[in-house]
Each structure stands twice: as C-alpha cells, then as structure tokens.
XYZ file of C-alpha atoms in Angstrom:
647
model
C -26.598 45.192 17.528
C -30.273 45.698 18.764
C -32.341 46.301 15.694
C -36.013 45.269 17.388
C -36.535 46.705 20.449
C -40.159 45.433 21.082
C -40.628 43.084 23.831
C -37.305 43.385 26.086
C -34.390 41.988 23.778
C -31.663 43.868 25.779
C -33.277 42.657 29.178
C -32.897 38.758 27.290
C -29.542 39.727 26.214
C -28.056 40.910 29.383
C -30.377 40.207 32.134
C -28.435 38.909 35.484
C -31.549 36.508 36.525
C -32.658 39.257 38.599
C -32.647 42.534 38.004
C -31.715 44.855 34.709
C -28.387 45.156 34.085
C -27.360 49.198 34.837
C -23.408 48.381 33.496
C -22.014 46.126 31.005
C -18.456 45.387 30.013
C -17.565 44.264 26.802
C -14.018 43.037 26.055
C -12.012 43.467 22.861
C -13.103 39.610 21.094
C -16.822 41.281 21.692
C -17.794 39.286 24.819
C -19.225 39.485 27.644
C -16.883 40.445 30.604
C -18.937 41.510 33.103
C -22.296 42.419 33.954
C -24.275 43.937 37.271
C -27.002 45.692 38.111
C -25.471 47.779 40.392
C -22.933 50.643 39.620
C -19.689 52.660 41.317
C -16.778 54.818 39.649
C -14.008 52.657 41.844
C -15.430 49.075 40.229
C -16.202 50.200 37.337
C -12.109 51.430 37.283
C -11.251 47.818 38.646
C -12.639 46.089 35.917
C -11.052 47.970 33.352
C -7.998 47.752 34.353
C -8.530 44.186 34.572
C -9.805 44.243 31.025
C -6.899 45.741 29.736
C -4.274 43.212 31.661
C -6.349 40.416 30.098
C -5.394 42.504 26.935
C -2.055 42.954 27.459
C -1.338 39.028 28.015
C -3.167 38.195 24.834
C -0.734 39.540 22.863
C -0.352 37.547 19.740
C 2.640 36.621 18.315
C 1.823 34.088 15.377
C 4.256 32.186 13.071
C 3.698 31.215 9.466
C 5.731 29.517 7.202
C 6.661 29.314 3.158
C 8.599 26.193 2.073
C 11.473 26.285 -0.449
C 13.475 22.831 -1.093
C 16.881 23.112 -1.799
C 18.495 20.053 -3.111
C 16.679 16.818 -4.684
C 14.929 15.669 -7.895
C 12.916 18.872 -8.159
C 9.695 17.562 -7.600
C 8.137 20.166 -4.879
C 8.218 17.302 -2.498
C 10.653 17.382 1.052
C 12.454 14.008 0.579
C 14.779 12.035 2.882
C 17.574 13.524 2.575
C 16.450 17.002 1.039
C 17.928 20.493 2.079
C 15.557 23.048 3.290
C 14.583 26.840 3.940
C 11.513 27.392 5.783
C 10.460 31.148 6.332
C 9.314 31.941 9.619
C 6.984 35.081 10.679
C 6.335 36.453 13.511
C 3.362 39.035 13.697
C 2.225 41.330 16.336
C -1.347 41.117 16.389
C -1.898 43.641 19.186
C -3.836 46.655 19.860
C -1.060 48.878 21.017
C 1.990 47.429 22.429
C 5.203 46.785 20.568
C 6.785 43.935 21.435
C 10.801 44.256 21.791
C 13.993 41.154 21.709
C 11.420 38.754 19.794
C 13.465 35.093 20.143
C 12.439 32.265 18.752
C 14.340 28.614 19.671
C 13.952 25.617 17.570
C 13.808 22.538 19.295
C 15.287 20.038 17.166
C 13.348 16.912 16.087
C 14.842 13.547 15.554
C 14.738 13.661 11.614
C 15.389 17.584 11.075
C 18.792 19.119 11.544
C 18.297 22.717 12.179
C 21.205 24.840 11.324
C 20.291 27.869 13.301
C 17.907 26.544 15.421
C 17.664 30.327 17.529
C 15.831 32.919 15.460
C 16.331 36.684 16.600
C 13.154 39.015 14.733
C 14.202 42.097 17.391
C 11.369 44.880 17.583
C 7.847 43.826 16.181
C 6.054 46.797 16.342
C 2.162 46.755 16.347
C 0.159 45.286 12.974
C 3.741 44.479 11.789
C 5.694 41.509 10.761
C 8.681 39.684 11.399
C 10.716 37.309 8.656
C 13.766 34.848 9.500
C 14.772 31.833 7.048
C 15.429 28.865 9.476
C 17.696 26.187 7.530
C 17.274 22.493 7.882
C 18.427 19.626 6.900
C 16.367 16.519 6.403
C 18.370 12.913 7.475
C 18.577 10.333 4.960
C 16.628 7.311 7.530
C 14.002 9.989 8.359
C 10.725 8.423 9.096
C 7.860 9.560 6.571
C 4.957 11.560 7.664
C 4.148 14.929 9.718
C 7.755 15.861 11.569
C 6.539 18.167 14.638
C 8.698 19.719 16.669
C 8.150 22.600 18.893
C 8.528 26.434 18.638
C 9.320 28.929 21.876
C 8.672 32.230 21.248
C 9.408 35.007 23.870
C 8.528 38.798 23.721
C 9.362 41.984 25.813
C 6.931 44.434 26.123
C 5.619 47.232 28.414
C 2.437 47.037 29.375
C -0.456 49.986 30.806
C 1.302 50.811 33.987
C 4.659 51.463 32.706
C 5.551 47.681 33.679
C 8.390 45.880 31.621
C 6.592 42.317 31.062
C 7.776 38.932 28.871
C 5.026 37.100 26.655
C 6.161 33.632 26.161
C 4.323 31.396 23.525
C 4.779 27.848 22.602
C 3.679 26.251 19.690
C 4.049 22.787 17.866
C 4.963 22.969 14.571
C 5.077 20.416 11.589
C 6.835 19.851 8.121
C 5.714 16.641 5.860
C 8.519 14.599 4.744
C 7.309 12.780 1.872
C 8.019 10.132 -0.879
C 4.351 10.882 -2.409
C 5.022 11.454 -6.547
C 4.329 14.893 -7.218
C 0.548 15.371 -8.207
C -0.629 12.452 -5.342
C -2.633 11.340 -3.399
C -5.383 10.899 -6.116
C -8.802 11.791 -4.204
C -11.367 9.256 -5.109
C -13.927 10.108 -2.453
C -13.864 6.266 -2.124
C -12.693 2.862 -1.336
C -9.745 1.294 -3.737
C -9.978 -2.306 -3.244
C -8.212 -3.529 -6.676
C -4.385 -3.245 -7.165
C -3.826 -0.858 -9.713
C -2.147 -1.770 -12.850
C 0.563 0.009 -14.435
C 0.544 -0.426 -18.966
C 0.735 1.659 -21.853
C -2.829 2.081 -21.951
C -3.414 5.398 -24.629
C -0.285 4.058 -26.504
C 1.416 7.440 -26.199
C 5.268 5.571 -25.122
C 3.664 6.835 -21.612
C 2.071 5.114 -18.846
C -0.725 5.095 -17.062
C -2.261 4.026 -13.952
C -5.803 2.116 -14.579
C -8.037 1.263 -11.171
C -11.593 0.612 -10.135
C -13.005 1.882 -6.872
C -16.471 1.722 -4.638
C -17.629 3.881 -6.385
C -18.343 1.913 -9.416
C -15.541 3.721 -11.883
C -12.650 2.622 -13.909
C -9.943 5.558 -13.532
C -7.215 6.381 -16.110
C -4.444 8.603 -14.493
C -1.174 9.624 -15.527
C 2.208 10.078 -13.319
C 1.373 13.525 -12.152
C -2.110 12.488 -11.158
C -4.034 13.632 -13.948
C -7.048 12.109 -15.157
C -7.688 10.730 -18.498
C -11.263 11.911 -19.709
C -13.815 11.795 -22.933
C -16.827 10.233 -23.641
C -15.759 7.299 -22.383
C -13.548 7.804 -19.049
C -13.775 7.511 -16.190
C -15.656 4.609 -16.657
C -19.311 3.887 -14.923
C -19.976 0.822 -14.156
C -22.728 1.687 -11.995
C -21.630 -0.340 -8.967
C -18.525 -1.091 -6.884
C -15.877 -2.639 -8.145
C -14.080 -5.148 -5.883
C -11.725 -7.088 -8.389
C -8.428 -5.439 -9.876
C -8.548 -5.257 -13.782
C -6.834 -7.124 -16.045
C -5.140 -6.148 -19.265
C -3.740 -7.612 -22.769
C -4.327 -7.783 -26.250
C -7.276 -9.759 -25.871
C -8.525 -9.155 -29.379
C -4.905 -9.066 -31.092
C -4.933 -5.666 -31.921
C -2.821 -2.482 -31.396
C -4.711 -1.408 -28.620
C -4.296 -2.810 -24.565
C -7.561 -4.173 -23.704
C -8.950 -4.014 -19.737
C -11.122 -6.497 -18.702
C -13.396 -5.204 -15.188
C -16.340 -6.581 -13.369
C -18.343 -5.134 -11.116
C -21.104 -5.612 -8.703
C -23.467 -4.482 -11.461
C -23.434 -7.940 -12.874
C -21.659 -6.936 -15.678
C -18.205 -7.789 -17.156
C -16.857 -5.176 -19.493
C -14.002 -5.145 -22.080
C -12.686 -1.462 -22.896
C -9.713 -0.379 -24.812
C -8.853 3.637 -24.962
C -11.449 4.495 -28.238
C -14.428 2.543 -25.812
C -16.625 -0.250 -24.765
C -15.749 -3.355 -26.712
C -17.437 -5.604 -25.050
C -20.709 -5.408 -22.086
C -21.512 -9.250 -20.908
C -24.447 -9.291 -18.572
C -23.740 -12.448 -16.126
C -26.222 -11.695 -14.258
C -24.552 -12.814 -11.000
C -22.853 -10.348 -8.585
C -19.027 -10.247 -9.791
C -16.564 -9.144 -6.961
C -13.422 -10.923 -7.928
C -10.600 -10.753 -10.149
C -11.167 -11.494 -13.930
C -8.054 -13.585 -15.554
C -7.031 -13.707 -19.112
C -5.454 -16.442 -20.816
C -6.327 -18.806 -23.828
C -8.550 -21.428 -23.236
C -9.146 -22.171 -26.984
C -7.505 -22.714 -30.440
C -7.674 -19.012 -31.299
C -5.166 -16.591 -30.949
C -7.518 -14.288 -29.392
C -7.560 -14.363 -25.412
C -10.519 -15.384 -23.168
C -11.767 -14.174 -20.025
C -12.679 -15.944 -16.902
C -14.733 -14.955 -13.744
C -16.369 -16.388 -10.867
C -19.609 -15.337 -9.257
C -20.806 -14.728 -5.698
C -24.857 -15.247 -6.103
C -27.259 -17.511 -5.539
C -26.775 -20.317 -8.167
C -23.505 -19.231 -8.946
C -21.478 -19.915 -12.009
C -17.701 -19.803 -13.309
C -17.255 -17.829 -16.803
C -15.167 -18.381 -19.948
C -16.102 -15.615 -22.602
C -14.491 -14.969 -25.342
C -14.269 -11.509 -26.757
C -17.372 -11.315 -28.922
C -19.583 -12.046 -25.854
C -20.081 -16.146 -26.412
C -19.500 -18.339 -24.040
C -16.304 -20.685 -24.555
C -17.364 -23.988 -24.976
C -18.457 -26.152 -22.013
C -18.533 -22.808 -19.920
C -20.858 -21.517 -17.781
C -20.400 -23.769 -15.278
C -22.337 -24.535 -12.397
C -19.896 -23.976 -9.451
C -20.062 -22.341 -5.437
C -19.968 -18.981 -4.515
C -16.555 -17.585 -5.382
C -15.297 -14.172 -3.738
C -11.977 -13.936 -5.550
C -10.579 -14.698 -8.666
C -9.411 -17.787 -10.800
C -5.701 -18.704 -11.079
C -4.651 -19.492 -14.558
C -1.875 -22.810 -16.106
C -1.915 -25.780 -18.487
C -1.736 -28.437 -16.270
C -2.650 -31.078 -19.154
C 0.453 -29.776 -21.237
C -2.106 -29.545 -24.480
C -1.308 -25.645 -25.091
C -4.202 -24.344 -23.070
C -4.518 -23.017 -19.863
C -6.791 -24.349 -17.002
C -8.250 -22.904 -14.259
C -7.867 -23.074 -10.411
C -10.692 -21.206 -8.212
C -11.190 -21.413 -4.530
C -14.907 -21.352 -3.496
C -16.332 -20.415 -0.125
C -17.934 -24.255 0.255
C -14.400 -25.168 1.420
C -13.030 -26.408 -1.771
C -10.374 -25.516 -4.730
C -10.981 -26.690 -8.020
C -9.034 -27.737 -10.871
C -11.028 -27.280 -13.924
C -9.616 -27.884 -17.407
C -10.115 -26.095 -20.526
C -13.126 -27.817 -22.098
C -14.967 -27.515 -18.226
C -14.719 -30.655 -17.077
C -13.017 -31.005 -13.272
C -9.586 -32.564 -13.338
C -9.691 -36.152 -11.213
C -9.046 -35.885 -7.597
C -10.768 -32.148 -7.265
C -12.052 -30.475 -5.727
C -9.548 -30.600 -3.014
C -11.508 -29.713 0.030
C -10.226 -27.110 2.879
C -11.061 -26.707 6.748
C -12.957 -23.355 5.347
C -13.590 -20.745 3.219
C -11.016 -19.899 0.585
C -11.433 -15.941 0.664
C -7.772 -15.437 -1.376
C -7.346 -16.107 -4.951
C -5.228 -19.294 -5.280
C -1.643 -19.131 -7.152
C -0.057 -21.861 -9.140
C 3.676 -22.854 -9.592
C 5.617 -24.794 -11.589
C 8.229 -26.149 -9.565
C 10.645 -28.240 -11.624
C 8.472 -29.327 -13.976
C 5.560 -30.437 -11.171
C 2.712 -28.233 -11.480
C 1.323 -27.258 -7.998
C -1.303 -25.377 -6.281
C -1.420 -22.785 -3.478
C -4.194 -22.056 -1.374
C -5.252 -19.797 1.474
C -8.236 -20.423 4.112
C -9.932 -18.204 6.143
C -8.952 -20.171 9.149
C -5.389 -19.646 8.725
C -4.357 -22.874 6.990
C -2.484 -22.949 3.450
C -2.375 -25.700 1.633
C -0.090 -27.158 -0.824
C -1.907 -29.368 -3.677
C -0.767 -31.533 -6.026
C -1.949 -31.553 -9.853
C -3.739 -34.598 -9.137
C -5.773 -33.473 -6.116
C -3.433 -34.807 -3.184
C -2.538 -32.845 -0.376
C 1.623 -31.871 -0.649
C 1.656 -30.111 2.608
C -0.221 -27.754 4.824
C 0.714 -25.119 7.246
C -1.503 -23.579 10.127
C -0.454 -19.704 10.287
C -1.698 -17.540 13.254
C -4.857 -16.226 12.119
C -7.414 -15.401 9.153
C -5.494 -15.305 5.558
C -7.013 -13.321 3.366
C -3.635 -12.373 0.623
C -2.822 -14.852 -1.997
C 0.265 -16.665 -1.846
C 3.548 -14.839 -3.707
C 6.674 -15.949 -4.851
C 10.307 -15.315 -4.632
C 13.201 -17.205 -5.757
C 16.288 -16.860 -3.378
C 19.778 -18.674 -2.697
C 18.019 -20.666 -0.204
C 15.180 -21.700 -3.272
C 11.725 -20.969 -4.123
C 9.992 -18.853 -1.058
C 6.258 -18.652 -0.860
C 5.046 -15.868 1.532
C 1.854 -15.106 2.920
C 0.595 -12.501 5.218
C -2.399 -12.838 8.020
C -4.867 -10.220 9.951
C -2.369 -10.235 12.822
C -0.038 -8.712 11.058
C 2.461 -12.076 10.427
C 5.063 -12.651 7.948
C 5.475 -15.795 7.097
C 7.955 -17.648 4.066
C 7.822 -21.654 3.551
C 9.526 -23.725 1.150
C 7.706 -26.669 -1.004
C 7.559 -28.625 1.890
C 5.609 -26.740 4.133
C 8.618 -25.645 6.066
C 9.257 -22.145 7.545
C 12.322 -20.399 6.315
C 14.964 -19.418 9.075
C 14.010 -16.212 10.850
C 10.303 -16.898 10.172
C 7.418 -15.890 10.944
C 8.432 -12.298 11.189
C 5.400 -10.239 13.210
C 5.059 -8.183 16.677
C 6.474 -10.941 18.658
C 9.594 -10.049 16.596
C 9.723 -6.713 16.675
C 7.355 -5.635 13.536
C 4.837 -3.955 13.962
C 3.262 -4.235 10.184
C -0.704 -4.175 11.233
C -2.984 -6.216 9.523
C -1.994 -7.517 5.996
C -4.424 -6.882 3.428
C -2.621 -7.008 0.372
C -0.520 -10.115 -1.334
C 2.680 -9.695 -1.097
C 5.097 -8.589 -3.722
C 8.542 -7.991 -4.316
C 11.236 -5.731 -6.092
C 15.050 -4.910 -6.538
C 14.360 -1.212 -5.257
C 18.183 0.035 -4.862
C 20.065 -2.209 -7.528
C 21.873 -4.320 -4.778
C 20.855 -7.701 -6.771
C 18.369 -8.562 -3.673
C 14.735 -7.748 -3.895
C 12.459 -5.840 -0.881
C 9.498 -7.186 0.442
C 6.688 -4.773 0.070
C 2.957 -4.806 0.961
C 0.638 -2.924 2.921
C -1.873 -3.082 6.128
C -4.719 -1.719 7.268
C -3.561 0.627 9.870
C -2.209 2.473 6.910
C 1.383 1.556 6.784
C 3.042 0.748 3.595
C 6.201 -1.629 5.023
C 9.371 -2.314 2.987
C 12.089 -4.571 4.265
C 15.132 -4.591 2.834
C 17.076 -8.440 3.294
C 20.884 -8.177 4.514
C 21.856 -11.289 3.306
C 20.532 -13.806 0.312
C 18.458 -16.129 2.573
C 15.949 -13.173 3.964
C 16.336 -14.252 7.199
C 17.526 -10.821 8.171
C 15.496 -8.004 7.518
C 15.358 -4.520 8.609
C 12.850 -1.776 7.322
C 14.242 -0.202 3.682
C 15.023 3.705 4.130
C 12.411 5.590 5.739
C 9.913 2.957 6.126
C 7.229 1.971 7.085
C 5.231 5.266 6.279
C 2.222 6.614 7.784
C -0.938 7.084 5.748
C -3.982 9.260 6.863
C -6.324 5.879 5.323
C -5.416 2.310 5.493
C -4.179 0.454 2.458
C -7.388 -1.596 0.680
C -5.431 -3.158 -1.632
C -2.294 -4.878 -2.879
C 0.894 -2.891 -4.301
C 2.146 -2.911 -8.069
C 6.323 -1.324 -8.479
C 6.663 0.029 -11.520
C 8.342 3.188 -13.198
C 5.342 4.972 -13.739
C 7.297 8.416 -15.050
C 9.799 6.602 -16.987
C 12.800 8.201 -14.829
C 14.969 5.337 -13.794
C 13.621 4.729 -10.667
C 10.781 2.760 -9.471
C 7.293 3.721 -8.078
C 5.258 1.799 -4.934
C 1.613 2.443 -6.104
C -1.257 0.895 -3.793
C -5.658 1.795 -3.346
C -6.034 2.966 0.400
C -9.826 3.767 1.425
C -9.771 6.821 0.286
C -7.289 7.831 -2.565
C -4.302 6.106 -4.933
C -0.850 6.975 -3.232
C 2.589 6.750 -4.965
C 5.736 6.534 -3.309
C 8.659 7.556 -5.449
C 11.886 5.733 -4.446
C 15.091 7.867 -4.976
C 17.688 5.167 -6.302
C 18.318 4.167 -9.566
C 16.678 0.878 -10.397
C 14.409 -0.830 -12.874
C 11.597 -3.165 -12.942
C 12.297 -7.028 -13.424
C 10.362 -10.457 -13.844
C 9.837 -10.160 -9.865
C 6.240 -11.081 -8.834
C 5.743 -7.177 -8.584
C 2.184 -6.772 -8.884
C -1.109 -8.882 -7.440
C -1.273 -12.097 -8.928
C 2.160 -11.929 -10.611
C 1.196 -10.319 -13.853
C -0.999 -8.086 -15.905
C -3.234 -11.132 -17.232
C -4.167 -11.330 -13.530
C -3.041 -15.579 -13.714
C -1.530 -16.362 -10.840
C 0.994 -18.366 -11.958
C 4.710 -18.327 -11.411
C 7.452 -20.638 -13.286
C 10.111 -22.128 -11.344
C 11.344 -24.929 -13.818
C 15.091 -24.432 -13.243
C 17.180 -26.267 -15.926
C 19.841 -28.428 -14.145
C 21.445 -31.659 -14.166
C 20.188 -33.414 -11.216
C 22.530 -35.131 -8.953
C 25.621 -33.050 -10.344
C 26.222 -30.768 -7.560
C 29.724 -29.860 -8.317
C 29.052 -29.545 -12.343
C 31.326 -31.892 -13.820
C 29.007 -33.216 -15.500
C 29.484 -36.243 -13.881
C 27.521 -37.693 -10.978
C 30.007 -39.800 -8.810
C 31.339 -39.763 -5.270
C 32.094 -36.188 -5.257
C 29.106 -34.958 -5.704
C 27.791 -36.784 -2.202
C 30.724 -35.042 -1.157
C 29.628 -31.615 -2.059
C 26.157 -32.475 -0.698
C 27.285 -34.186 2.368
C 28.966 -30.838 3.069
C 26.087 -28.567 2.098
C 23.948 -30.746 4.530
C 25.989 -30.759 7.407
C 27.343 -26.922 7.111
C 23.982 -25.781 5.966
C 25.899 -23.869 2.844
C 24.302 -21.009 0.987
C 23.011 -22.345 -2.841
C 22.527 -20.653 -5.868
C 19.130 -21.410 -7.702
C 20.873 -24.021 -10.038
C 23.003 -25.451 -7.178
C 19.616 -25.824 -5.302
C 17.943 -27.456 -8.020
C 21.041 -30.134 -8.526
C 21.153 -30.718 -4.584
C 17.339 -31.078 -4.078
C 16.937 -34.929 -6.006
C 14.120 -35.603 -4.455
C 12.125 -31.814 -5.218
C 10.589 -31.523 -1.615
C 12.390 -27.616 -1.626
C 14.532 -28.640 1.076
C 18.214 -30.138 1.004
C 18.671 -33.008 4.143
C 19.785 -36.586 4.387
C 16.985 -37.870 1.801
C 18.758 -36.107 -0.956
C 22.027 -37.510 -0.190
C 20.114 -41.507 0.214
C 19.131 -40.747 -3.180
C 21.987 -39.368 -4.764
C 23.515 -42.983 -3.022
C 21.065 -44.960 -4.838
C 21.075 -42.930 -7.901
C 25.065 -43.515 -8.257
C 24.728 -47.226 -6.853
C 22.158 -47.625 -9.616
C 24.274 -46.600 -12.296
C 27.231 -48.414 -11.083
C 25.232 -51.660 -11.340
C-alpha cells in the first residue's frame, strides 16, 4: 500500500528501467507477475489466463498429523515395538476448485509396518478438510531416531476451462521412535562434560539425577525431568564445571553430601539444606574430586588436583583444613585422582596422572611411594583406575599418545599396550569367563579389551575395520546386565552423537552385535561418560549420559536391575577408581578336590590345549602364576608346585 506519494514511490516500486509502468499484474501470494509499459486487451487476456493456470496447479493439499500410541508402558513415547494410530489430514487450501478421488499411498519404511498403507479422503471441497487414521506398527530391532518415509498424494480436479486435471504431491514424512524417558532431553543451553550421578539426594525413597555443566551450575533433576529448586539449587558456581561430582556421607550424617569443583577455583561441599563447605584453592580445578578416608576419622576426605601454574594436589577434610602433609606441590593435573590402600594400614592412597608424563603413587600422609612416579611417553589426559587383582594391587593408565600402561605397586612397568590413537577414557573393568577384562576406548572410534598381561582378548580390537562404526569415544566405558540374560552390555558413547550398546553372544565377548535398536542417533554428541541406573524405580534400568547440549535418558524396556557392575565413571559414587578382583580360590586345584596332584595338570593340560571356557574361580585356580592368562607357564608351575610338595 502507497501511503506517501511524494517523490515517485510507485515509479521506484514498479518502474521497468525505462519507462512507467501503464499495467501491472499481481498474482494471488501478492507478487509481482508481470509488468510493462505498454498495454492491449488480447495480452492483457493472455496473462490472466496464465495467472490463473499458475493458480490452478498450486493447489494445496497439506497433511498433518496427531499421534496416539497404542500399546507400551504408557509413557507418551513411540517405542520399539509400540502400536500406533497416526491421523492424517488432507486440506484443500484453494481458492475455488474442489478437489475429487483424494488418494494417499504410504510407502512403507524399513522399521514401520503400515497396515493400510492406501488412504482414500474422496471429495475435499474448498477450505475443507480431510481425516483418515493410518495404523502402524513399530518393529521390535527398529533403529532409534526420525523414521521418514514418503507420502503420494493425488487429486482430481477441474480446472478454468472445463479441463479434468490430476494434482499430484509428494511429501516426506517422519515419526520419532524413541527410548528418551518421558520428560527428556533436559535443555541446559550448555555443555555436560561430567557423568551424571544417580543417589537419593533429597532423601524422599526417590532419586535424583545431580550434574554440573559449562555453564557453571550443579543441577538436581528428577525422573520426569523436573528440576529441583530453592535458595540453594541449581547451584552457581560461577564457572564451568569440567569434573563429575562425587557423593557420600562425607560428614556422617543423614544427608548425601556432593563434592564439585569448578573452574572458579573453588571446591564446594553441598548437601540438600545448602553449602557446607566453600574451599578457595585458588588453582583452576577441572577434574574429578574423589572421596575416601585418608585419616583416622570416620569422616571422609576429599581430594583434587589442579591445572595452574604452580599446581598442587588437595586433601581437605570437611571443615575446610587441609589433611595433614597435603597440599602438595605436584604437575598440572587435568583429571582426577584414583583412590586404594596400597600400604594395607586402613587408609586409602592416591594415584594421579599429570600432564609432565608421569603417574604418581602418593600415600596417605603425602609422601610418594618408592619407585614413582612412573613416567609415560606423554600426557596422561584420563583419570587412572586401580585394581586389585588377586591380592596384587595394580595401576592403570592412559596416554595421550595411545599407550596404556600397566604398573606395579612398586613403580615397575607390568605391561604396556600401544592402541591406535589418542586415549582420552579411563580404563574399566569387567569380570568374564575368560577373567578380568580391562577396556579402553580411543578418538578413532576403537574398542579394545586386554587381560593383565597386556594381551588383547579374542575378537579384539573391535572398530570400523570391523564393521563398527562407534565414532570417537569420549566417555569410559561401562557396563550392565540390561535384559537379565546373566551377561552384561557394553555401553558408552561418542562424539558423533551415538550412544552404542553391544550385547555379547557368548561369555568371552568376543562376539558382539549391537543390543536392540542401537546405536541411536542424537541431535548433539555425547560429552561425557554414561551412569545405568533405575532412575524411576520401575524395574528396569535407565542409560543416562551429558551430550553438548542437554542430559538424555534412554529407558530400556526389559526387566532388570542394577548390580556391582562398573556402571558409572570411575566405578562408583566416591568417584575412586578402584575395582576389586581378589577372587578366593585354592590355587593349583583346578578340579576342586581339594587336592593338588596329577589331575589337576590334567585338567589344565586340557584347558590349555582346547582353550576351554573358565569360570572366575576356575580362572583364578588355573592362572598360578597371576599374569591373567592360562598357557604352558601355569602348567611348569603347577609341575614344580606338585614336585615340590612331593619332595
């Protein structure tokens, strides 16, 4: 609309470069269709008639949809599975012409079973609308994400001249299949680098979900995504946080304690009433915190590394002192401690990795254990983990060049293994027929599972030269009997934003396969490792993980329950690190007579040679010489051991 017509606004609105304009067509969407400065009755006639044609093929014919699930667990989510109706419009958006024998055909997709798949709406008269239900059937392997599959729509009509005419219109169409929990993704506007933890934390018998992000706050959420908030939460700790939280009773009361850092400098100690504690290290703090008891109190300490100039390790106890012979001058560390009494005097010790190349062994009073710091071919950018394994503590650690590194308590090198490329998850644990597995993941997107000797695992490493695509592993890895079949899956996420979960056919893991409809497709990559838990207390279990950009929860549809697996990053809520593989056995007695003789080299000559499947206890008996593997050295000793005893 002209409103000003000083200067020549209609000359600058419709001007041909020449001359002004004497006609002017305008079409229906209120543009320009033609313009001249010349004028007859016979093209003046041509061009409407062309204007109309061009209105008669834009007829519009546009489907919507309403979702209503069927079958399932109720929770407004399509599942694998799942049973569907899906109401489809059409609507005739035209000026004037009714559209007649409206047909719409379903092409079928390869996870949706339509069960009439060719949709008659008849006559759609102008302004008017056109409803079918269209039944489907989700399959139980369906692959998670956006399902699109296309729509062909074709309409009869009649158009100016008395012509009849068909409209055809394709269109793609999509339904998400989903194993999010009902009230997820959690928006966080922001990067979730720490695994969440899963506790009790308002002791209501209900849990919660606690996390830090980029932005500098500690979330409390509960299992339909709602956030826990007073004068207290979400916490600010006015910069990002980069370690996951750990939690306890640090201070022996009724009330879980979390323990954060941040980037602020700060360590802080909150339970659900508040602060408790706000310990200004004045170092930049981007790594894990641990908790364990360093002292002769029954109250629990916590310890930190730093990543500034001058840095320091921490030991503070709960009322803000320093425990004794802590801080201590130590290099830059980017993740966090690992946590064991290696002395055996009922305290624990610390491991840390440091990015001068080295991993330390530091006892409870802060002195360094003899033979440390074991030093690395480079940076050690992965929290360490420790194991007991039969009674021989031992240390695990990850380099940025690719190299992990097996370390005894005294500072000597057990083995180490070159993966192929940067390593950046700490090493996990999982005990299997075969023994104790330790698995690691890499920025290529490798799988990898050694024994205590260094040794790969049959059907190892497992990556895109094998068939699995994963995508670069940024979380540790972690494990859990999802389905109640007695063998746990392997879970953990990647930057490309797939959450993977294999499922092992057969107790050695050597044979895996993706578990259900995995690996799913996120919009943002996964920041962080994975805790399982059941976070709604409903008999199945939960995969919760920090992407960068929300928390996500898959909900797993089979009955199971959460065990002593290492299901969360760094094995437990204390944030140690440390696993326990001391198997009680009778050395040497492979057949469990309890009597080591000649049939027991027997029984192990046969194991050898047939490479037989073991039980955890059998392992322990066969292995006499603890390397994690069973070969010829275990039956020479068994030989000497029963020679020996003979004489």
């Amino acid at each position: 609309m002209v409103t000003d017509d000083s200067g020549s606004p209609i000359w600058n609105l419709f001007n041909t470069g020449n001359y002004f304009p004497s006609t002017v067509f305008i079409d229906h969407t209120m543009s320009v269709y033609y313009q001249d400065s010349g004028w007859s009755s016979s093209y003046a006639v041509t061009k409407v008639n062309e204007m109309i044609n061009n209105l008669e093929n834009s007829l519009i014919l546009a489907p919507s949809n309403d979702l209503n699930i069927l079958t399932g667990d109720g929770d407004e989510t399509l599942n694998p599975g799942e049973d569907f109706e899906l109401i489809i419009s059409v609507s005739n958006n035209s000026f004037y012409i009714d559209a007649t024998n409206v047909e719409a055909n379903i092409l079928d997709s390869s996870n949706i079973s339509f069960i009439n798949s060719n949709l008659d709406f008849g006559t759609v008269e102008v302004d008017e609308t056109s409803s079918i239900i269209l039944s489907g059937t989700v399959s139980d392997d369906s692959i998670l994400g956006e399902d699109i599959f296309d729509i062909n729509i074709l309409a009869s009509y009649i158009d100016n001249f008395g012509n009849s005419q068909v409209d055809e219109i394709d269109y793609s169409f999509s339904i998400d299949i989903s194993l999010n929990q009902e009230g997820f993704p959690f928006d966080t506007n922001s990067e979730v680098k720490p695994s969440p933890l899963v506790v009790n934390f308002l002791n209501n018998n209900q849990n919660q979900i606690i996390f830090g992000d980029n932005n500098g706050l500690v979330h409390v959420i509960d299992s339909s995504g709602e956030e826990f908030v007073n004068d207290t939460f979400p916490f600010d700790t006015n910069n990002q946080i980069w370690g996951s939280i750990a939690s306890g009773y640090i201070n022996q009361d009724e009330n879980i304690d979390i323990a954060v850092v941040s980037k602020s400098k700060h360590l802080y100690i909150l339970d659900r009433e508040g602060l408790l504690l706000d310990y200004n290290a004045n170092k930049f703090l981007i790594g894990t915190p641990a908790l364990g008891n360093l002292d002769s109190d029954e109250d629990l300490e916590i310890v930190f590394g730093s990543f500034s100039s001058s840095p320091k390790l921490f030991a503070v106890n709960i009322d803000g002192t320093d425990v004794l012979g802590f801080p201590l001058d130590l290099s830059k560390s980017q993740k966090g401690p690992a946590l064991a009494d290696f002395n055996y005097n009922g305290r624990d010790d610390i491991v840390i990795g440091t990015e001068d190349d080295e991993v330390f062994l530091i006892y409870d009073d802060g002195t360094i254990a003899p033979g440390f710091p074991f030093i690395t071919t480079n940076k050690i950018r992965s929290a360490p983990s420790i194991i007991n394994y039969n009674d021989s503590m031992n240390i695990l650690a990850c380099s940025t060049d690719g190299i992990i590194y097996g370390i005894k308590d005294d500072g000597t090198l057990r083995f180490s293994f070159e993966a192929d490329n940067d390593i950046y998850t700490s090493p996990s644990f999982l005990e299997s027929d075969q023994g104790l597995m330790i698995f690691f993941g890499t920025d290529s997107g490798t799988l990898y599972a050694l024994n205590m000797n260094g040794e790969l695992y049959d059907g190892y490493p497992k990556g895109i030269s094998e068939g699995y695509d994963f995508g670069p592993i940024v979380g540790s890895i972690i494990f859990e009997d999802l389905d109640s079949d007695g063998l746990s899956e392997i879970v953990f996420g990647s930057e490309t934003g797939k959450m993977n979960v294999l499922k092992s056919f057969n107790n050695s893991y050597s044979e895996l396969d993706f578990y259900n409809s995995f690996p799913s497709s996120n919009t943002f990559g996964y920041a962080s490792s994975a805790i399982i838990s059941d976070i709604d207390q409903d008999n199945d279990l939960e995969i919760i993980s920090g992407t960068t950009g929300d928390i996500i929860i898959y909900d797993v549809k089979e009955s199971s329950s959460s065990s002593s697996n290492w299901n969360m990053y760094r094995g437990d809520n204390h944030r140690t690190g440390f696993y326990d593989f001391s198997i009680q056995c009778f050395s040497g007695d492979i057949n469990f007579d309890s009597t080591i003789n000649i049939l027991d080299i027997v029984t192990l000559v046969n194991v050898v040679v047939n490479s037989s499947n073991l039980s955890g206890d059998e392992y322990c008996a066969a292995d006499l010489n603890s390397d994690g593997i069973i070969n010829i050295l275990d039956i020479v000793t068994l030989v000497n051991v029963i020679v020996s005893s003979d004489d």
